[in-house]
Amino acid sequence: MSIFYRRHIPLAITFICGLVMILQYFLVPGKITQPHEYAIQYYGVTLTNWANLLANFIVGFGLVNVTIIHSRRIMRAKSAFDRFCSAWLLFVMVVFLIVGSFGHSGLWYTPLAKNWEWLTLYVLNPLDATMYASLIFYMASGCYRVFRARNLETTLLLIVGFLSLMAAAPIFQVYAPWSRDFISWFANYPSIGAYRAIQMSAALGAILLGIRTLIGTETGYMGRRD
Amino acid sequence: MNSAGAILNVEQIVAGRYLDLALLILMWVGAILVMNALKRGWTLKWRKIAGLEALEEAVGRAAEMGKPVHFTPGYAGLTGATSPQVVAGLAVFAELARLCAKYDVEIICSVGDPTVLGVATELYKQAYTSEGKLDRAKPEHDIRYLSGSQFAFAAAVQGIAERERPAANVMVGPFWAESMMFAETFYRVGSIQVAGTARIYQIPFFAVVCDYVIIGDEMFAAGAYLSKEPSAMSSIFIQDLAKLFALALSIVGALILTFTGYKGIIDFLKL
């Protein structure tokens, strides 16, 4: 495939689509009154719909990828447990696919709505909640390793971390109320200042990434230049 | 040109977005001017981004240990508000895949959104092609779509960490609660870790657990930084200038507001 098809055409499409979205942001107000606003809005919404359609269509590729990987594992895995896990994953995936296709509330034909509700309520939600709850152990082990006074920075982190714990514990709120005030001040001023600096620089970085993408110099997502 | 014949009138711009447009045009024009200046021979000194410089070290470690490298851009896709972070992550993946192809190291890419799957597969193939090793590429094995659900994705990545025990783990993209799970799990299996995100509340987690952290704007500069092309690097210069301008505006605004109570800068920003 020539470089024209592989790079120039995608870059041209990116530029045109990006420009339409920029025009939509700057020229289309909340209440549309002018013909040019209707036109730009129409193209912007059409492009967004295309992107959403493509994104949903590509879900099929994900399905194929998972099926290929786990089918191979069933055939080649040395351990029977690994084979069982992959087979179970494929089985559950098929069950969710069928029940979801005929039970999801967003669809028009939902004879399996009750089954979908049951799967969501008694399988998906508890599993999600369990994973989320396990986060506390990761945070605890991270804190244990980090809160050691090895140098100036880690010592400061240790002090502020300890004061944060003090501020959250009822016993310190009663007997050392100053700790809460100190941490509130720390969180509301120096900490927010640092956050805003990072946020601002990240926003500028994202804008420049957009500009690079539009003028065709950011090609990392398309691989290296030939 | 009269108003009827003008392509764009100022009145046509949505109120409250004048300054946004002016800054966008300024940065755009500035990037093009600097790009041309760099092409004509103007030189600039670039500071090194430790996290991006560490990619080669990570792959080298994996080559010595005979273990794979793991990469994930998170479970976000290419169509949401966090897509610039995913694009930045994919630029890092392109370089990482090239290094892995060069040193014959297996790379595992965990993907949580199908829109990223196709792009990651293509980047992987291009990386192996550029190193002349396309016959060794196994995209259907190395690029893995795991799940679009946050905690299912997190569980799957943790499973890969425990089973494959990668020598290095690179995470660049948007991350939410799963950031700490990944960082801790890969730490436990002994991986050297490079992490980057612009998600403000996850940066501290990465900063305390990972070996190298790519913070905020450094991540967005990754594609340009790794390409080393003057045309792309020019925008990093403009990015730094814009940061200095924002910093100056913040300091001047804070001083004026504190000492005089005048809110002119706030009104200016609302233009």
XYZ file of C-alpha atoms in Angstrom:
497
model
C 0.000 0.000 0.000
C 1.455 3.339 -0.973
C 2.216 6.091 1.504
C -0.592 8.094 -0.114
C -3.229 5.646 1.116
C -1.487 4.793 4.369
C -0.667 8.295 5.559
C -1.851 11.155 3.394
C -5.509 10.144 3.102
C -5.894 9.423 6.870
C -4.214 12.756 7.668
C -6.536 14.605 5.284
C -9.587 12.927 6.841
C -8.296 13.771 10.332
C -7.773 17.419 9.354
C -11.227 17.843 7.805
C -13.042 16.101 10.679
C -11.028 18.022 13.285
C -11.758 21.327 11.570
C -15.502 20.623 11.491
C -15.477 19.866 15.233
C -13.507 23.065 15.976
C -15.926 25.140 13.893
C -18.851 23.523 15.682
C -17.394 24.500 19.063
C -16.659 28.117 18.149
C -19.523 28.961 15.796
C -22.575 27.021 16.987
C -24.280 28.467 20.067
C -26.745 26.609 22.284
C -29.695 28.185 20.464
C -29.278 27.848 16.697
C -30.746 30.651 14.569
C -28.520 31.119 11.502
C -28.328 28.841 8.423
C -24.536 28.423 8.715
C -24.989 27.290 12.331
C -27.466 24.621 11.203
C -25.029 23.457 8.520
C -22.018 23.183 10.824
C -24.119 21.536 13.542
C -25.419 19.001 11.010
C -21.921 18.000 9.868
C -20.602 17.912 13.442
C -23.426 15.692 14.673
C -23.124 13.441 11.599
C -19.407 12.936 12.216
C -20.025 12.218 15.907
C -22.702 9.674 14.975
C -20.315 8.010 12.512
C -17.670 7.785 15.227
C -20.175 6.226 17.645
C -21.418 3.791 15.000
C -17.872 2.737 14.125
C -16.988 2.351 17.808
C -19.977 0.070 18.370
C -19.308 -1.906 15.208
C -15.722 -2.514 16.365
C -17.003 -4.273 19.516
C -17.269 -7.318 17.239
C -13.478 -7.260 16.790
C -13.077 -7.393 20.557
C -15.354 -10.403 20.671
C -13.329 -12.158 17.978
C -10.049 -11.304 19.748
C -11.238 -12.756 23.069
C -12.582 -15.873 21.325
C -9.314 -16.496 19.441
C -7.097 -16.014 22.515
C -9.148 -18.259 24.792
C -9.851 -20.928 22.152
C -6.099 -21.264 21.662
C -5.581 -21.455 25.402
C -8.151 -24.229 25.682
C -6.279 -26.192 23.022
C -2.712 -25.466 24.150
C -2.705 -24.683 27.882
C -0.678 -27.150 29.959
C -2.766 -26.825 33.075
C -6.315 -28.207 33.189
C -7.283 -25.290 35.448
C -6.230 -22.738 32.787
C -8.253 -24.651 30.182
C -11.265 -24.672 32.485
C -10.965 -20.917 33.182
C -10.815 -20.083 29.460
C -13.751 -22.405 28.696
C -15.740 -20.839 31.540
C -14.935 -17.334 30.232
C -16.176 -18.227 26.737
C -19.317 -19.839 28.180
C -20.138 -16.799 30.324
C -19.406 -14.480 27.401
C -21.908 -16.364 25.206
C -24.514 -16.328 28.002
C -24.116 -12.569 28.497
C -24.199 -11.999 24.727
C -27.468 -13.900 24.295
C -29.206 -12.612 27.419
C -27.972 -9.045 26.764
C -29.118 -9.111 23.132
C -32.659 -10.078 24.154
C -32.841 -8.521 27.597
C -31.097 -5.144 27.669
C -33.591 -2.387 28.388
C -32.298 -0.248 25.505
C -33.397 -2.801 22.915
C -36.838 -3.166 21.290
C -37.358 -6.918 21.771
C -36.638 -7.968 25.367
C -38.086 -11.375 26.281
C -35.047 -11.993 28.549
C -35.298 -8.696 30.449
C -35.753 -10.457 33.812
C -32.743 -12.695 33.210
C -30.597 -9.676 32.239
C -31.712 -7.874 35.373
C -30.809 -10.922 37.472
C -27.369 -11.218 35.843
C -26.671 -7.531 36.432
C -27.928 -7.476 39.996
C -26.524 -10.766 41.275
C -23.437 -11.352 39.113
C -22.008 -8.140 37.632
C -22.659 -5.698 40.473
C -21.304 -7.903 43.296
C -18.184 -8.721 41.261
C -17.582 -5.040 40.520
C -18.151 -4.126 44.165
C -15.741 -6.843 45.313
C -13.007 -5.600 43.007
C -13.554 -2.012 44.063
C -13.469 -2.945 47.738
C -10.175 -4.802 47.263
C -8.612 -1.427 46.393
C -8.248 -0.672 50.100
C -5.629 -3.436 50.470
C -3.585 -2.072 47.578
C -3.735 1.402 49.082
C -2.740 0.088 52.507
C 0.262 -1.809 51.143
C 1.265 1.228 49.055
C 1.058 3.483 52.117
C 3.105 1.045 54.161
C 5.953 1.180 51.659
C 5.785 4.899 50.959
C 5.459 6.311 54.458
C 9.114 5.967 55.394
C 11.393 8.897 56.122
C 14.220 8.188 53.669
C 14.864 11.746 52.491
C 13.374 15.226 52.783
C 10.516 14.609 50.307
C 9.439 11.308 51.845
C 9.674 12.812 55.335
C 7.359 15.667 54.308
C 5.005 13.127 52.717
C 5.067 11.100 55.908
C 4.231 14.133 58.065
C 1.385 15.317 55.828
C 0.076 11.749 55.483
C 0.105 11.294 59.247
C -1.677 14.618 59.782
C -4.278 13.598 57.176
C -4.923 10.409 59.106
C -5.145 12.445 62.317
C -7.656 14.821 60.740
C -9.878 11.930 59.660
C -9.819 10.062 62.976
C -12.525 11.101 65.498
C -10.145 10.932 68.484
C -7.889 13.595 66.987
C -10.876 15.698 65.918
C -11.867 15.849 69.592
C -8.468 16.224 71.285
C -6.450 17.943 68.526
C -8.897 19.999 66.437
C -5.998 22.054 65.053
C -4.943 19.017 62.957
C -8.225 19.212 61.031
C -7.844 22.950 60.416
C -4.256 22.509 59.301
C -5.134 19.737 56.851
C -8.132 21.695 55.521
C -5.864 24.662 54.858
C -3.245 22.377 53.286
C -5.831 20.698 51.041
C -7.556 23.956 50.056
C -4.529 26.099 49.218
C -1.079 24.548 48.498
C -2.571 21.277 47.295
C -5.204 22.856 45.036
C -2.527 25.203 43.682
C -0.353 22.256 42.684
C -3.340 20.402 41.182
C -4.313 23.421 39.112
C -0.777 23.803 37.792
C -0.802 20.176 36.601
C -4.320 20.525 35.197
C -3.405 23.671 33.306
C -0.278 22.197 31.792
C -2.155 18.997 30.873
C -4.861 21.063 29.161
C -2.236 22.986 27.181
C -0.572 19.689 26.291
C -3.885 18.317 25.019
C -4.488 21.460 22.913
C -1.047 21.183 21.332
C -1.596 17.464 20.736
C -4.796 18.410 18.900
C -2.972 21.022 16.816
C -0.195 18.545 15.973
C -2.812 15.958 14.986
C -4.621 18.445 12.755
C -1.506 19.679 10.951
C -0.276 16.119 10.568
C 2.876 16.235 12.674
C 1.532 13.994 15.456
C 1.619 10.611 13.834
C 2.440 8.469 16.850
C -0.994 6.852 16.639
C -0.282 5.918 12.997
C 3.155 4.487 13.596
C 6.475 5.968 12.604
C 7.031 7.922 9.403
C 8.539 5.909 6.566
C -14.150 43.020 2.821
C -17.619 43.989 4.022
C -19.506 41.961 6.605
C -21.747 40.280 3.994
C -18.780 38.991 2.045
C -16.629 38.034 5.001
C -15.942 34.347 5.556
C -16.048 34.776 9.306
C -17.392 37.691 11.300
C -16.466 38.226 14.917
C -20.204 38.294 15.723
C -20.512 34.731 14.466
C -18.251 33.408 17.210
C -20.074 32.064 20.247
C -19.960 34.560 23.125
C -17.446 33.655 25.807
C -15.163 31.778 23.398
C -13.267 34.702 21.839
C -10.212 34.260 24.024
C -10.223 30.472 23.477
C -10.189 30.979 19.712
C -7.513 33.677 19.888
C -5.246 31.453 22.007
C -5.843 28.463 19.730
C -4.914 30.489 16.655
C -1.877 31.964 18.432
C -0.588 28.535 19.459
C -1.315 27.103 16.015
C 0.523 29.905 14.209
C 3.323 29.805 16.794
C 3.819 26.052 16.289
C 4.049 26.510 12.502
C 6.497 29.447 12.829
C 8.770 27.546 15.212
C 8.531 24.460 12.984
C 9.751 26.493 10.003
C 12.503 28.086 12.090
C 13.693 24.647 13.248
C 13.709 23.416 9.651
C 15.893 26.390 8.705
C 18.471 25.377 11.301
C 17.381 27.083 14.520
C 18.355 24.857 17.409
C 16.756 24.430 20.813
C 17.879 22.541 23.892
C 15.283 19.977 24.975
C 15.039 18.768 28.540
C 14.894 15.011 28.908
C 11.688 13.330 30.052
C 12.932 10.595 32.373
C 9.877 8.375 31.956
C 10.203 8.287 28.179
C 13.972 7.833 28.302
C 13.361 4.831 30.576
C 11.502 2.855 27.895
C 14.731 1.478 26.466
C 15.927 0.541 29.966
C 12.645 -1.285 30.576
C 12.916 -3.264 27.338
C 16.605 -3.961 27.986
C 15.746 -5.379 31.403
C 13.088 -7.599 29.849
C 15.583 -8.823 27.232
C 18.110 -9.732 29.944
C 15.519 -11.534 32.049
C 13.836 -13.279 29.113
C 10.452 -12.013 30.247
C 7.788 -9.993 28.427
C 6.981 -6.292 28.630
C 3.420 -5.319 29.477
C 1.720 -2.193 28.178
C -1.750 -0.784 28.710
C -3.362 2.499 27.631
C -6.200 1.894 30.114
C -9.734 0.890 29.306
C -10.874 4.159 27.713
C -11.580 4.441 24.006
C -10.846 6.798 21.147
C -14.212 8.528 21.101
C -14.549 10.064 24.583
C -13.215 13.073 26.431
C -10.129 11.135 27.497
C -9.191 10.140 23.936
C -6.195 12.555 23.762
C -4.646 10.584 26.627
C -5.285 7.322 24.784
C -3.687 8.775 21.634
C -0.669 9.820 23.706
C -0.520 6.310 25.190
C -0.626 4.734 21.746
C 2.303 6.917 20.642
C 4.308 5.467 23.537
C 3.121 1.975 22.610
C 4.346 2.456 19.024
C 7.866 3.202 20.302
C 7.752 0.447 22.910
C 6.643 -2.115 20.328
C 9.479 -1.036 18.028
C 12.019 -1.466 20.830
C 10.571 -4.868 21.706
C 10.740 -5.934 18.067
C 14.335 -4.699 17.882
C 15.478 -6.641 20.958
C 13.247 -9.694 20.375
C 11.237 -9.146 23.525
C 7.639 -10.263 23.795
C 5.200 -7.389 24.372
C 1.719 -7.825 25.781
C -0.730 -4.983 25.181
C -3.874 -5.052 27.327
C -6.702 -3.161 25.695
C -10.032 -2.316 27.294
C -11.805 -0.708 24.359
C -12.338 -2.236 20.929
C -11.614 1.089 19.153
C -8.084 0.929 20.536
C -7.653 -2.725 19.561
C -7.455 -2.073 15.808
C -5.077 0.871 16.162
C -2.821 -0.987 18.616
C -2.700 -4.019 16.294
C -1.744 -1.823 13.352
C 0.969 -0.028 15.365
C 2.318 -3.389 16.527
C 2.514 -4.686 12.963
C 4.194 -1.488 11.765
C 6.754 -1.725 14.574
C 7.700 -5.278 13.569
C 7.699 -4.319 9.881
C 10.021 -1.356 10.494
C 12.474 -3.701 12.241
C 12.159 -6.254 9.414
C 10.697 -8.906 11.725
C 7.075 -9.128 10.642
C 7.355 -12.942 10.561
C 7.885 -12.899 14.349
C 4.842 -10.750 15.072
C 1.922 -12.455 16.844
C -0.722 -9.712 17.088
C -3.565 -12.138 17.872
C -1.574 -13.275 20.939
C 0.139 -10.078 22.042
C -2.647 -7.520 21.581
C -5.384 -8.590 23.957
C -8.839 -7.147 24.267
C -9.861 -7.892 27.848
C -13.090 -6.164 28.795
C -14.862 -2.849 28.486
C -15.972 -3.049 32.116
C -13.603 -1.244 34.501
C -13.112 -3.885 37.166
C -13.277 -6.848 34.798
C -10.472 -5.127 32.889
C -8.583 -4.538 36.135
C -8.960 -8.189 37.155
C -7.791 -9.391 33.745
C -4.682 -7.164 33.792
C -3.851 -8.352 37.304
C -4.248 -11.932 36.064
C -1.777 -11.275 33.243
C 0.655 -9.759 35.766
C 0.468 -12.838 38.008
C 0.676 -15.411 35.194
C 3.206 -13.793 32.842
C 5.273 -11.893 35.473
C 6.518 -9.223 33.026
C 9.932 -7.650 33.576
C 8.497 -4.230 32.803
C 5.107 -2.598 32.933
C 4.308 0.585 31.024
C 0.951 2.282 31.627
C 0.236 5.469 29.710
C -3.312 6.753 29.305
C -6.326 7.656 31.399
C -6.701 5.598 34.578
C -9.256 5.606 37.336
C -9.486 3.425 40.475
C -7.626 0.601 38.737
C -4.378 2.609 38.717
C -3.365 1.569 42.229
C -4.381 -2.065 41.599
C -2.109 -2.222 38.559
C 0.791 -0.366 40.161
C 0.765 -2.531 43.286
C 0.283 -5.848 41.471
C 3.105 -5.209 39.013
C 5.315 -4.000 41.871
C 4.653 -7.275 43.688
C 5.628 -9.391 40.675
C 8.890 -7.410 40.360
C 8.228 -5.334 37.230
C 10.024 -2.063 36.595
C 7.216 0.448 36.070
C 6.750 3.496 33.871
C 3.388 5.184 34.308
C 1.805 8.286 32.864
C -1.588 9.899 33.119
C -3.209 13.297 33.019
C -5.912 12.162 35.445
C -5.064 14.406 38.343
C -6.186 12.143 41.203
C -4.274 9.118 39.916
C -0.906 10.851 39.517
C -0.081 10.608 43.268
C -0.699 6.837 43.209
C 1.659 6.393 40.285
C 4.179 8.799 41.816
C 4.529 6.816 45.021
C 4.533 3.282 43.582
C 6.067 3.434 40.077
C 9.728 3.835 39.165
C 9.143 6.536 36.537
C 6.167 8.849 36.198
C 5.136 10.865 33.166
C 3.048 13.710 34.536
C 0.281 15.560 32.697
C 1.630 17.533 29.761
C 4.748 15.339 29.471
C 2.428 12.555 28.385
C 0.887 14.629 25.601
C 4.377 15.545 24.416
C 5.348 11.853 24.211
C 4.509 11.372 20.527
C 6.518 14.431 19.494
C 9.363 13.709 21.941
C 9.797 10.108 20.799
C 9.623 10.972 17.100
C 12.495 13.533 17.548
C 11.177 15.312 14.457
C 11.603 19.128 14.479
C 8.116 19.574 13.051
C 6.605 17.816 16.044
C 9.081 19.133 18.623
C 8.202 22.730 17.714
C 4.855 22.364 19.445
C 6.566 21.377 22.711
C 8.365 24.725 22.646
C 5.031 26.505 22.148
C 3.534 24.360 24.913
C 6.232 25.556 27.319
C 5.723 29.183 26.237
C 1.978 28.831 26.835
C 2.707 27.348 30.264
C 4.905 30.334 31.129
C 2.170 32.706 29.935
C -0.433 30.880 32.068
C 1.923 30.954 35.051
C 2.564 34.689 34.658
C -1.162 35.352 34.263
C -1.915 33.338 37.418
C 0.693 35.144 39.520
C -0.203 38.625 38.261
C -3.933 37.890 38.628
C -3.514 36.558 42.178
C -1.413 39.585 43.213
C -3.764 42.155 41.669
C -6.847 40.470 43.140
C -5.260 40.101 46.584
C -3.914 43.611 46.913
C -6.409 45.709 44.938
C -9.563 43.600 44.623
C -9.683 44.446 40.872
C -11.225 41.556 38.886
C -10.089 42.649 35.427
C -8.131 39.463 34.726
C -11.104 37.280 35.603
C -13.279 39.282 33.198
C -10.531 38.993 30.570
C -10.486 35.176 30.935
C -14.276 35.081 30.506
C -14.056 36.816 27.094
